[in-house]
Short mmCIF file of C-alpha atoms in Angstrom, two decimals:
data_model
loop_
_atom_site.label_atom_id
_atom_site.label_comp_id
_atom_site.label_asym_id
_atom_site.label_seq_id
_atom_site.Cartn_x
_atom_site.Cartn_y
_atom_site.Cartn_z
CA MET W 23 2.84 -8.63 -7.74
CA VAL W 24 6.63 -9.16 -7.19
CA ASP W 25 7.55 -12.80 -6.37
CA PRO W 26 11.01 -13.39 -4.84
CA GLY W 27 11.70 -17.01 -5.67
CA HIS W 28 12.37 -19.81 -3.20
CA GLY W 29 12.47 -19.23 0.59
CA GLY W 30 12.53 -21.16 3.86
CA ASP W 31 13.67 -24.69 3.40
CA ASP W 32 13.88 -24.12 -0.38
CA GLY W 33 17.16 -22.32 -0.78
CA GLY W 34 17.37 -22.58 -4.54
CA ALA W 35 20.76 -22.52 -6.21
CA LYS W 36 23.91 -21.58 -4.39
CA GLY W 37 26.84 -19.52 -5.59
CA PRO W 38 30.52 -20.64 -5.38
CA ARG W 39 31.02 -18.26 -2.39
CA GLY W 40 27.90 -19.26 -0.58
CA LEU W 41 25.22 -16.81 -1.74
CA LYS W 42 21.82 -18.51 -1.69
CA GLU W 43 19.29 -17.85 -4.43
CA LYS W 44 16.58 -17.36 -1.88
CA THR W 45 18.51 -14.57 -0.17
CA ALA W 46 19.45 -12.75 -3.39
CA ALA W 47 15.97 -13.08 -4.87
CA LEU W 48 14.52 -11.55 -1.71
CA GLU W 49 16.88 -8.64 -1.81
CA ILE W 50 16.16 -8.03 -5.52
CA GLY W 51 12.50 -8.41 -4.86
CA ARG W 52 12.56 -5.71 -2.21
CA ALA W 53 14.47 -3.38 -4.54
CA VAL W 54 12.04 -3.94 -7.40
CA ALA W 55 9.03 -3.40 -5.20
CA ALA W 56 10.59 -0.12 -3.82
CA ARG W 57 11.43 1.17 -7.28
CA LEU W 58 8.00 0.37 -8.72
CA GLU W 59 6.41 2.26 -5.80
CA ALA W 60 8.67 5.14 -6.47
CA ALA W 61 7.61 5.16 -10.06
CA GLY W 62 3.87 5.39 -9.05
CA PHE W 63 2.89 1.71 -9.20
CA GLU W 64 1.36 -0.19 -6.28
CA ALA W 65 3.71 -3.06 -5.58
CA ALA W 66 2.92 -6.16 -3.46
CA VAL W 67 5.27 -9.05 -2.73
CA THR W 68 4.49 -12.69 -2.22
CA ARG W 69 7.07 -12.87 0.52
CA ASP W 70 9.04 -10.24 2.49
CA ASP W 71 11.07 -12.63 4.67
CA ASP W 72 12.68 -16.06 4.62
CA THR W 73 9.30 -17.98 4.19
CA PHE W 74 8.55 -20.90 2.00
CA ILE W 75 5.51 -20.39 -0.18
CA PRO W 76 4.40 -23.26 -2.41
CA LEU W 77 4.70 -22.57 -6.08
CA TRP W 78 1.06 -23.29 -6.69
CA ASP W 79 0.08 -20.55 -4.27
CA ARG W 80 2.12 -17.62 -5.59
CA ALA W 81 0.12 -16.70 -8.68
CA ARG W 82 -3.07 -17.38 -6.71
CA ALA W 83 -1.96 -14.80 -4.22
CA ALA W 84 -1.56 -12.37 -7.13
CA ASN W 85 -4.97 -13.18 -8.33
CA ALA W 86 -6.46 -12.54 -4.88
CA GLN W 87 -4.67 -9.16 -4.79
CA GLY W 88 -6.16 -8.25 -8.19
CA ALA W 89 -2.61 -7.71 -9.52
CA ASP W 90 -2.19 -6.42 -13.13
CA LEU W 91 1.28 -8.12 -13.56
CA PHE W 92 3.12 -11.03 -12.01
CA ILE W 93 6.93 -10.93 -11.88
CA SER W 94 8.77 -13.86 -10.40
CA LEU W 95 12.50 -13.27 -9.61
CA HIS W 96 15.14 -15.99 -9.71
CA LEU W 97 18.81 -16.54 -10.31
CA ASN W 98 20.17 -18.96 -12.77
CA ALA W 99 22.74 -21.65 -12.23
CA ALA W 100 24.87 -23.86 -14.60
CA ARG W 101 27.58 -26.42 -14.22
CA ALA W 102 29.85 -24.27 -16.32
CA ARG W 103 30.89 -21.35 -14.17
CA ALA W 104 31.43 -19.17 -17.26
CA ALA W 105 27.72 -19.15 -18.01
CA ARG W 106 26.42 -15.65 -17.55
CA GLY W 107 23.60 -13.22 -18.42
CA SER W 108 19.89 -12.81 -17.95
CA GLU W 109 16.85 -14.60 -19.40
CA VAL W 110 13.22 -13.68 -19.18
CA TYR W 111 10.58 -16.46 -19.49
CA PHE W 112 6.89 -16.51 -20.17
CA LEU W 113 4.73 -19.56 -19.88
CA SER W 114 4.76 -22.42 -22.30
CA LEU W 115 1.80 -24.78 -22.02
CA GLY W 116 3.87 -27.50 -23.79
CA LYS W 117 7.62 -28.19 -23.89
CA GLY W 118 9.98 -25.41 -22.83
CA ASP W 119 13.17 -23.91 -24.19
CA ASP W 120 15.37 -25.08 -21.30
CA ASP W 121 14.43 -28.36 -19.51
CA GLU W 122 17.29 -27.97 -16.98
CA VAL W 123 16.18 -24.59 -15.77
CA VAL W 124 12.54 -25.77 -15.56
CA ALA W 125 13.52 -28.84 -13.53
CA VAL W 126 15.37 -26.71 -10.98
CA GLU W 127 12.68 -23.97 -10.62
CA ASN W 128 9.85 -26.47 -10.46
CA ALA W 129 11.60 -28.75 -7.97
CA GLY W 130 9.82 -27.26 -4.92
CA ALA W 131 6.35 -27.81 -6.28
CA GLY W 132 5.74 -31.33 -4.83
CA ALA W 133 3.41 -33.71 -6.47
CA GLY W 134 0.89 -31.10 -7.58
CA PRO W 135 -2.85 -31.48 -8.05
CA GLY W 136 -4.16 -35.01 -7.77
CA SER W 137 -7.85 -35.15 -7.02
CA PRO W 138 -10.45 -34.74 -9.88
CA ASP W 139 -11.40 -31.34 -8.52
CA SER W 140 -7.84 -30.15 -8.43
CA VAL W 141 -7.15 -31.55 -11.95
CA VAL W 142 -10.08 -29.48 -13.21
CA ALA W 143 -8.59 -26.48 -11.30
CA SER W 144 -5.20 -27.13 -12.95
CA ILE W 145 -6.81 -27.10 -16.45
CA LEU W 146 -8.59 -23.84 -15.61
CA ASP W 147 -5.17 -22.43 -14.37
CA ASP W 148 -3.71 -23.21 -17.83
CA LEU W 149 -6.59 -21.59 -19.64
CA ALA W 150 -6.37 -18.52 -17.40
CA GLN W 151 -2.75 -17.94 -18.36
CA LYS W 152 -3.32 -18.82 -21.98
CA ALA W 153 -5.38 -15.74 -22.37
CA PHE W 154 -2.45 -13.61 -21.49
CA LEU W 155 0.44 -15.30 -23.26
CA GLN W 156 0.81 -12.52 -25.89
CA ASP W 157 0.91 -9.86 -23.22
CA SER W 158 3.23 -11.97 -21.11
CA GLU W 159 5.64 -12.14 -24.09
CA ARG W 160 5.45 -8.35 -24.58
CA LEU W 161 6.27 -7.85 -20.86
CA ALA W 162 9.13 -10.33 -21.15
CA VAL W 163 10.63 -8.58 -24.16
CA ALA W 164 10.31 -5.14 -22.47
CA ILE W 165 12.09 -6.30 -19.27
CA GLN W 166 14.77 -8.27 -21.05
CA GLY W 167 15.85 -5.27 -23.16
CA GLN W 168 16.18 -3.05 -20.19
CA LEU W 169 18.11 -5.65 -18.14
CA ASN W 170 20.68 -5.66 -21.03
CA ARG W 171 20.82 -1.92 -21.32
CA LEU W 172 20.52 -0.63 -17.84
CA ALA W 173 22.01 -3.37 -15.71
CA GLY W 174 24.70 -4.25 -18.25
CA ILE W 175 23.81 -7.97 -18.17
CA LYS W 176 24.40 -10.09 -21.16
CA GLU W 177 21.08 -10.78 -22.80
CA ARG W 178 20.39 -14.42 -23.38
CA GLY W 179 16.95 -13.79 -24.80
CA VAL W 180 13.22 -14.22 -24.11
CA LYS W 181 12.17 -17.88 -23.74
CA GLN W 182 9.08 -19.99 -23.01
CA ALA W 183 8.91 -22.74 -20.37
CA PRO W 184 6.27 -24.59 -18.36
CA PHE W 185 7.07 -22.99 -15.00
CA ILE W 186 4.51 -24.00 -12.37
CA VAL W 187 4.79 -20.60 -10.64
CA LEU W 188 3.36 -18.88 -13.79
CA ARG W 189 0.38 -21.16 -14.17
CA GLY W 190 -2.94 -19.84 -12.98
CA ALA W 191 -1.86 -16.11 -13.12
CA ALA W 192 -4.92 -14.34 -14.48
CA MET W 193 -2.65 -11.58 -15.75
CA PRO W 194 0.52 -11.17 -17.82
CA ALA W 195 3.21 -13.10 -15.99
CA VAL W 196 6.93 -13.61 -16.38
CA LEU W 197 9.83 -15.32 -14.66
CA VAL W 198 13.17 -13.31 -14.62
CA GLU W 199 16.44 -15.20 -14.25
CA VAL W 200 18.37 -12.08 -13.34
CA ALA W 201 21.89 -13.45 -13.55
CA PHE W 202 23.96 -16.59 -12.92
CA ILE W 203 24.53 -17.11 -9.27
CA SER W 204 26.95 -19.93 -10.32
CA ASN W 205 29.25 -17.45 -12.04
CA PRO W 206 31.68 -15.91 -9.45
CA LYS W 207 31.58 -12.50 -11.05
CA GLU W 208 27.84 -12.36 -11.27
CA GLU W 209 27.49 -13.74 -7.72
CA ALA W 210 29.70 -10.84 -6.52
CA LYS W 211 27.49 -8.38 -8.40
CA LEU W 212 24.35 -9.82 -6.82
CA LYS W 213 25.78 -8.97 -3.39
CA GLU W 214 26.06 -5.27 -4.30
CA ALA W 215 23.16 -2.96 -3.50
CA ALA W 216 24.11 -0.77 -6.43
CA PHE W 217 23.79 -3.63 -8.84
CA ARG W 218 20.42 -4.68 -7.39
CA ALA W 219 19.25 -1.06 -7.78
CA LYS W 220 20.11 -1.24 -11.49
CA VAL W 221 18.18 -4.46 -11.87
CA ALA W 222 15.20 -2.87 -10.12
CA GLU W 223 15.39 0.17 -12.37
CA ALA W 224 15.57 -2.03 -15.47
CA ILE W 225 12.56 -4.07 -14.49
CA THR W 226 10.60 -0.94 -13.60
CA LEU W 227 11.37 0.71 -16.94
CA GLY W 228 10.40 -2.52 -18.64
CA VAL W 229 7.04 -2.41 -16.86
CA ARG W 230 6.57 1.18 -17.78
CA ARG W 231 7.37 0.39 -21.47
CA TYR W 232 4.98 -2.53 -21.47
CA PHE W 233 2.10 -0.27 -20.25
CA ALA W 234 3.04 2.40 -22.74
CA GLU W 235 3.02 -0.09 -25.58
CA THR W 236 -0.33 -1.46 -24.52
CA ASN W 237 -1.72 2.06 -24.35
CA GLY W 238 -1.83 1.96 -20.58
CA GLY W 239 -4.51 -0.71 -20.73
CA VAL W 240 -4.92 -2.96 -17.65
CA ARG W 241 -5.81 -6.41 -19.15
CA ARG W 242 -6.17 -8.22 -15.82
CA ARG W 243 -9.43 -6.47 -14.92
CA THR W 244 -11.12 -7.04 -18.30
CA VAL W 245 -11.29 -10.80 -17.69
CA GLY W 246 -13.88 -10.86 -15.02
CA GLY W 247 -15.48 -7.53 -15.58
CA PRO W 248 -15.51 -4.60 -13.20
CA GLY W 249 -14.32 -5.21 -9.62
#
């Protein structure tokens, strides 16, 4: 499941020349899905147009699809325009490595669960993802290395953070901050189809390496048994 971040009224971050994160994320998401399909994977997307989807619903859509991996795509932003590079996150059930990034990406979540039933569901969401944290880290490492090598983006490392969009995913799940939309040079790259194709190729190769390292095993389907 490929998840282009933001959408609709949630525009995400904005570049100095006006590029919106929701627009760039959608274009990258389309490129990633197409490249995964070309590599023999079955790719689904959480959104294929300018639609807002609540953060709580994105991983659940992946669960409903029976997805084996969940990859959420975003663009980073910083007050310092010189900030550049890519980061790949997997879920932290505690404090994260970058509170500022977490605050921005979790901003569209709303108040979150409140009723007793939804609180129980939230705990179960955390437990569901906890079972896949090791595999999520492996996927993050595989993708990060390829973004650095193939797409030529400075590697800022693999990190953990309590992103709401990753909670509840009953499969390995990562959030990719592809580049800094706040950096004029990287914003210009994000507008180029050739650069987006390199990103898609890097993520696809990362996915292939992940499956190779796990001996082709599909962990998602072992949780609930066959079907």
